Amino acid sequence: MGAKSSKNVQLTRKEYFSGEERQRVLQMLQKLSKGSDTIVVSVLQKHISSHLTTETATKLIGILTKGRNIVSFPCSLAADNLGPLLKGSLEERLFLTLTLAGGGQAGVDCNSVIKYTEVILSSYLRIINDQSGYRGWKLDSANTVSQISRALLQDLLFSGCSLKEIWGKPPPEAQFSYDDFEQWCLGYSVFATMEAEVLKNCFCFSPVNCGALMPQATQLPKTFTSMLSAAQVMFLNSALPSVLQSEWRFLFSTTSHGWSFSIFMKQIVGRGPTLLVVEDQSGNKFGGFASVSWEVRPQFHGTPECFLFALEPQAGIFHSTGYNRNFMYLNYLEKNTMPNGLGMGGREELFGLWLDYDFGKGLVAPTCTTFHSPQLSRHQELEICGVEVWALGAEEKDSDEEEGTRKQKSALDRNPEARAMMDLIGRERVSDGYREEVKD
């Protein structure tokens, strides 16, 4: 009776991969095993090491073989064991991440999680550098990878502290609990996305999606080397509003356009949200995100989405304090009591970031009331060695040029300096009331 009933019991294996994904994994394993249905453990370990590191590969092999000291095992079993690790629940994937980082149910120590983040970031950058459309950024040094990795981990390493409070401090010698690590993983999708793309590339179960974290760089000059590395681009892009993350359009660089403030201003005014990058005499790299188009006028503008940032020698994003609305300032008038130049945050004489109209000179304030930023460079007075500006997101269609026609512009439209002077003296722009209505 018991024997008869046991024949009706069917053991079901949970499927994590889709049929197509599982077939891709099996094909990859069989290719490594040169057509055999059994793969040698050392061969698989060597393959994983080529994508990650030898140490990380050893840990992953331990998971796949469930700690058994075996020489080989069936490709189908390897694929089944990879399923929950790559496509399983959050808890199953968190187990993989913690194990590869050198932790477990008791948690993980600070140095181990930093080291694993550097491994994942380095592997991700190798993928990016191999993809057409995502090349052109500076190659990342080990130092840059370390800086960006620590910035990605800031909410875990210094939980409960503001970035300004911990700026310049080394990572703590701490052990993070399983709950701490889980909470960080849940709240910060960039690392999880980056790890998923690296594992996709390693095991070939689905195509890599570079656009998940990286923007397409467009409108580039024929010969152009960016001041930014791929890791820095990814870090900055993750801080932008999601609608602006898909495309970065080149607008200006001192290497391409020279050292003219008027040309700089012409290139950036009215171009939508932008990212400004500055490098000073000591190699400090920093800048700001402007959430709306730059306008030439002697008043502040912008929205609370603006932020300042630093990239070297330390990386961080500094958001609005809510104290004031002094987000963006751009002015260029010969006869004017207001300062001429570009500023972000703070106030006159104490801008969080200031580029003088005498292009090549600038200032950073020791403190900034507008943003939660420290002094962005160790030099308060800047000798600027490079400036770069990117327009963000897809380019909006110019309504002035629809259907091949252009509305006639006033002299003020064509002359931002004159428009700013009218704003300064409080004069109404009379021509605004006499424009033809735009026909639908």
mmCIF file of C-alpha atoms in Angstrom, residues 274-422:
data_model
loop_
_atom_site.group_PDB
_atom_site.id
_atom_site.type_symbol
_atom_site.label_atom_id
_atom_site.label_comp_id
_atom_site.label_asym_id
_atom_site.label_seq_id
_atom_site.Cartn_x
_atom_site.Cartn_y
_atom_site.Cartn_z
ATOM 1 C CA THR A 274 23.536 69.947 -17.230
ATOM 2 C CA LEU A 275 26.459 68.440 -15.365
ATOM 3 C CA LEU A 276 29.488 70.663 -14.754
ATOM 4 C CA VAL A 277 32.873 69.056 -13.991
ATOM 5 C CA VAL A 278 35.925 71.018 -12.785
ATOM 6 C CA GLU A 279 39.530 69.975 -12.142
ATOM 7 C CA ASP A 280 41.876 72.224 -10.151
ATOM 8 C CA GLN A 281 45.626 72.671 -9.831
ATOM 9 C CA SER A 282 46.020 69.713 -7.454
ATOM 10 C CA GLY A 283 43.931 67.245 -9.443
ATOM 11 C CA ASN A 284 40.883 67.670 -7.218
ATOM 12 C CA LYS A 285 37.803 66.928 -9.304
ATOM 13 C CA PHE A 286 34.332 68.204 -8.419
ATOM 14 C CA GLY A 287 31.323 70.006 -9.867
ATOM 15 C CA GLY A 288 27.579 70.395 -9.828
ATOM 16 C CA PHE A 289 24.305 69.230 -11.333
ATOM 17 C CA ALA A 290 22.054 72.001 -12.668
ATOM 18 C CA SER A 291 18.467 70.764 -12.762
ATOM 19 C CA VAL A 292 17.213 73.375 -15.254
ATOM 20 C CA SER A 293 18.663 75.402 -18.119
ATOM 21 C CA TRP A 294 21.285 77.993 -17.303
ATOM 22 C CA GLU A 295 20.056 81.571 -17.759
ATOM 23 C CA VAL A 296 22.178 84.726 -17.836
ATOM 24 C CA ARG A 297 20.711 86.971 -15.170
ATOM 25 C CA PRO A 298 21.861 88.563 -11.898
ATOM 26 C CA GLN A 299 19.617 86.389 -9.713
ATOM 27 C CA PHE A 300 19.729 82.811 -8.518
ATOM 28 C CA HIS A 301 17.545 80.204 -10.178
ATOM 29 C CA GLY A 302 17.247 76.414 -10.205
ATOM 30 C CA THR A 303 15.389 73.838 -8.114
ATOM 31 C CA PRO A 304 16.146 71.689 -5.038
ATOM 32 C CA GLU A 305 17.099 68.780 -7.335
ATOM 33 C CA CYS A 306 20.435 70.554 -7.947
ATOM 34 C CA PHE A 307 23.448 69.154 -6.124
ATOM 35 C CA LEU A 308 27.199 69.578 -5.787
ATOM 36 C CA PHE A 309 29.566 66.615 -5.977
ATOM 37 C CA ALA A 310 33.176 65.615 -5.472
ATOM 38 C CA LEU A 311 35.039 62.849 -7.320
ATOM 39 C CA GLU A 312 38.714 63.123 -6.385
ATOM 40 C CA PRO A 313 40.383 62.613 -3.977
ATOM 41 C CA GLN A 314 37.088 61.452 -2.462
ATOM 42 C CA ALA A 315 33.673 60.890 -4.024
ATOM 43 C CA GLY A 316 30.334 62.106 -2.709
ATOM 44 C CA ILE A 317 27.012 63.749 -3.642
ATOM 45 C CA PHE A 318 25.877 66.824 -1.679
ATOM 46 C CA HIS A 319 22.160 67.541 -1.860
ATOM 47 C CA SER A 320 20.161 70.622 -0.935
ATOM 48 C CA THR A 321 19.883 71.699 2.710
ATOM 49 C CA GLY A 322 16.537 73.429 2.130
ATOM 50 C CA TYR A 323 17.936 76.533 3.844
ATOM 51 C CA ASN A 324 17.764 78.730 0.741
ATOM 52 C CA ARG A 325 17.195 78.510 -3.008
ATOM 53 C CA ASN A 326 20.587 79.790 -4.167
ATOM 54 C CA PHE A 327 21.133 76.875 -6.513
ATOM 55 C CA MET A 328 22.351 78.358 -9.820
ATOM 56 C CA TYR A 329 23.825 81.742 -10.769
ATOM 57 C CA LEU A 330 25.206 82.878 -14.138
ATOM 58 C CA ASN A 331 25.999 86.495 -14.946
ATOM 59 C CA TYR A 332 28.176 88.315 -17.485
ATOM 60 C CA LEU A 333 27.722 92.062 -17.715
ATOM 61 C CA GLU A 334 30.482 94.631 -18.224
ATOM 62 C CA LYS A 335 28.870 97.323 -16.067
ATOM 63 C CA ASN A 336 27.373 95.556 -13.113
ATOM 64 C CA THR A 337 27.619 95.587 -9.340
ATOM 65 C CA MET A 338 26.809 91.878 -9.210
ATOM 66 C CA PRO A 339 29.647 89.370 -9.673
ATOM 67 C CA ASN A 340 30.314 88.043 -13.172
ATOM 68 C CA GLY A 341 30.741 84.298 -13.465
ATOM 69 C CA LEU A 342 29.008 81.018 -12.685
ATOM 70 C CA GLY A 343 28.126 79.968 -9.157
ATOM 71 C CA MET A 344 26.314 77.140 -7.411
ATOM 72 C CA GLY A 345 25.159 77.354 -3.802
ATOM 73 C CA GLY A 346 25.961 79.777 -0.998
ATOM 74 C CA ARG A 347 25.913 83.496 -1.703
ATOM 75 C CA GLU A 348 27.976 86.296 -3.175
ATOM 76 C CA GLU A 349 31.652 85.935 -2.169
ATOM 77 C CA LEU A 350 30.844 82.575 -0.530
ATOM 78 C CA PHE A 351 29.607 80.381 -3.363
ATOM 79 C CA GLY A 352 29.823 76.643 -2.809
ATOM 80 C CA LEU A 353 31.414 76.559 -6.275
ATOM 81 C CA TRP A 354 32.391 79.629 -8.277
ATOM 82 C CA LEU A 355 33.918 79.950 -11.764
ATOM 83 C CA ASP A 356 35.011 83.509 -12.455
ATOM 84 C CA TYR A 357 34.401 85.228 -15.790
ATOM 85 C CA ASP A 358 38.200 85.585 -15.828
ATOM 86 C CA PHE A 359 38.121 81.982 -17.001
ATOM 87 C CA GLY A 360 40.630 79.763 -15.266
ATOM 88 C CA LYS A 361 40.061 81.238 -11.819
ATOM 89 C CA GLY A 362 37.512 80.186 -9.231
ATOM 90 C CA LEU A 363 36.605 79.764 -5.573
ATOM 91 C CA VAL A 364 35.099 77.189 -3.232
ATOM 92 C CA ALA A 365 33.673 78.169 0.140
ATOM 93 C CA PRO A 366 34.666 76.452 3.425
ATOM 94 C CA THR A 367 30.951 75.898 4.089
ATOM 95 C CA CYS A 368 27.841 76.172 1.948
ATOM 96 C CA THR A 369 24.373 77.012 3.244
ATOM 97 C CA THR A 370 22.618 75.706 0.106
ATOM 98 C CA PHE A 371 24.143 72.218 -0.070
ATOM 99 C CA HIS A 372 25.414 69.728 2.504
ATOM 100 C CA SER A 373 28.901 70.115 1.077
ATOM 101 C CA PRO A 374 32.345 70.500 2.603
ATOM 102 C CA GLN A 375 34.994 72.631 0.914
ATOM 103 C CA LEU A 376 35.217 70.902 -2.458
ATOM 104 C CA SER A 377 38.974 71.451 -2.840
ATOM 105 C CA ARG A 378 41.754 71.903 -0.332
ATOM 106 C CA HIS A 379 42.412 75.188 -2.175
ATOM 107 C CA GLN A 380 39.827 77.862 -1.481
ATOM 108 C CA GLU A 381 41.186 79.887 -4.417
ATOM 109 C CA LEU A 382 41.237 77.731 -7.541
ATOM 110 C CA GLU A 383 43.534 77.600 -10.510
ATOM 111 C CA ILE A 384 41.319 75.650 -12.857
ATOM 112 C CA CYS A 385 43.009 73.126 -15.148
ATOM 113 C CA GLY A 386 39.923 71.803 -16.926
ATOM 114 C CA VAL A 387 36.157 72.307 -17.291
ATOM 115 C CA GLU A 388 33.659 69.955 -18.932
ATOM 116 C CA VAL A 389 29.876 70.259 -19.346
ATOM 117 C CA TRP A 390 27.289 67.664 -20.400
ATOM 118 C CA ALA A 391 23.616 68.153 -21.227
ATOM 119 C CA LEU A 392 21.550 65.378 -19.673
ATOM 120 C CA GLY A 393 18.770 63.246 -21.096
ATOM 121 C CA ALA A 394 17.373 63.102 -24.600
ATOM 122 C CA GLU A 395 17.455 66.417 -26.438
ATOM 123 C CA GLU A 396 14.101 68.162 -26.561
ATOM 124 C CA LYS A 397 12.814 69.138 -29.987
ATOM 125 C CA ASP A 398 13.144 72.862 -30.587
ATOM 126 C CA SER A 399 9.599 74.202 -30.939
ATOM 127 C CA ASP A 400 11.022 77.175 -32.873
ATOM 128 C CA GLU A 401 12.030 74.854 -35.709
ATOM 129 C CA GLU A 402 8.943 72.679 -36.056
ATOM 130 C CA GLU A 403 7.793 72.078 -39.629
ATOM 131 C CA GLY A 404 10.906 73.833 -40.955
ATOM 132 C CA THR A 405 9.852 77.273 -39.732
ATOM 133 C CA ARG A 406 11.392 79.529 -37.101
ATOM 134 C CA LYS A 407 9.695 82.173 -35.056
ATOM 135 C CA GLN A 408 11.396 85.516 -35.342
ATOM 136 C CA LYS A 409 13.391 86.209 -32.200
ATOM 137 C CA SER A 410 13.797 89.572 -30.547
ATOM 138 C CA ALA A 411 17.187 91.158 -29.992
ATOM 139 C CA LEU A 412 16.955 90.172 -26.333
ATOM 140 C CA ASP A 413 16.455 86.526 -27.291
ATOM 141 C CA ARG A 414 19.656 86.643 -29.309
ATOM 142 C CA ASN A 415 21.614 88.547 -26.638
ATOM 143 C CA PRO A 416 21.541 86.938 -23.179
ATOM 144 C CA GLU A 417 23.771 89.693 -21.720
ATOM 145 C CA ALA A 418 21.274 92.388 -22.721
ATOM 146 C CA ARG A 419 18.401 90.328 -21.351
ATOM 147 C CA ALA A 420 20.225 90.042 -18.036
ATOM 148 C CA MET A 421 20.750 93.822 -17.922
ATOM 149 C CA MET A 422 17.003 94.377 -18.380
#
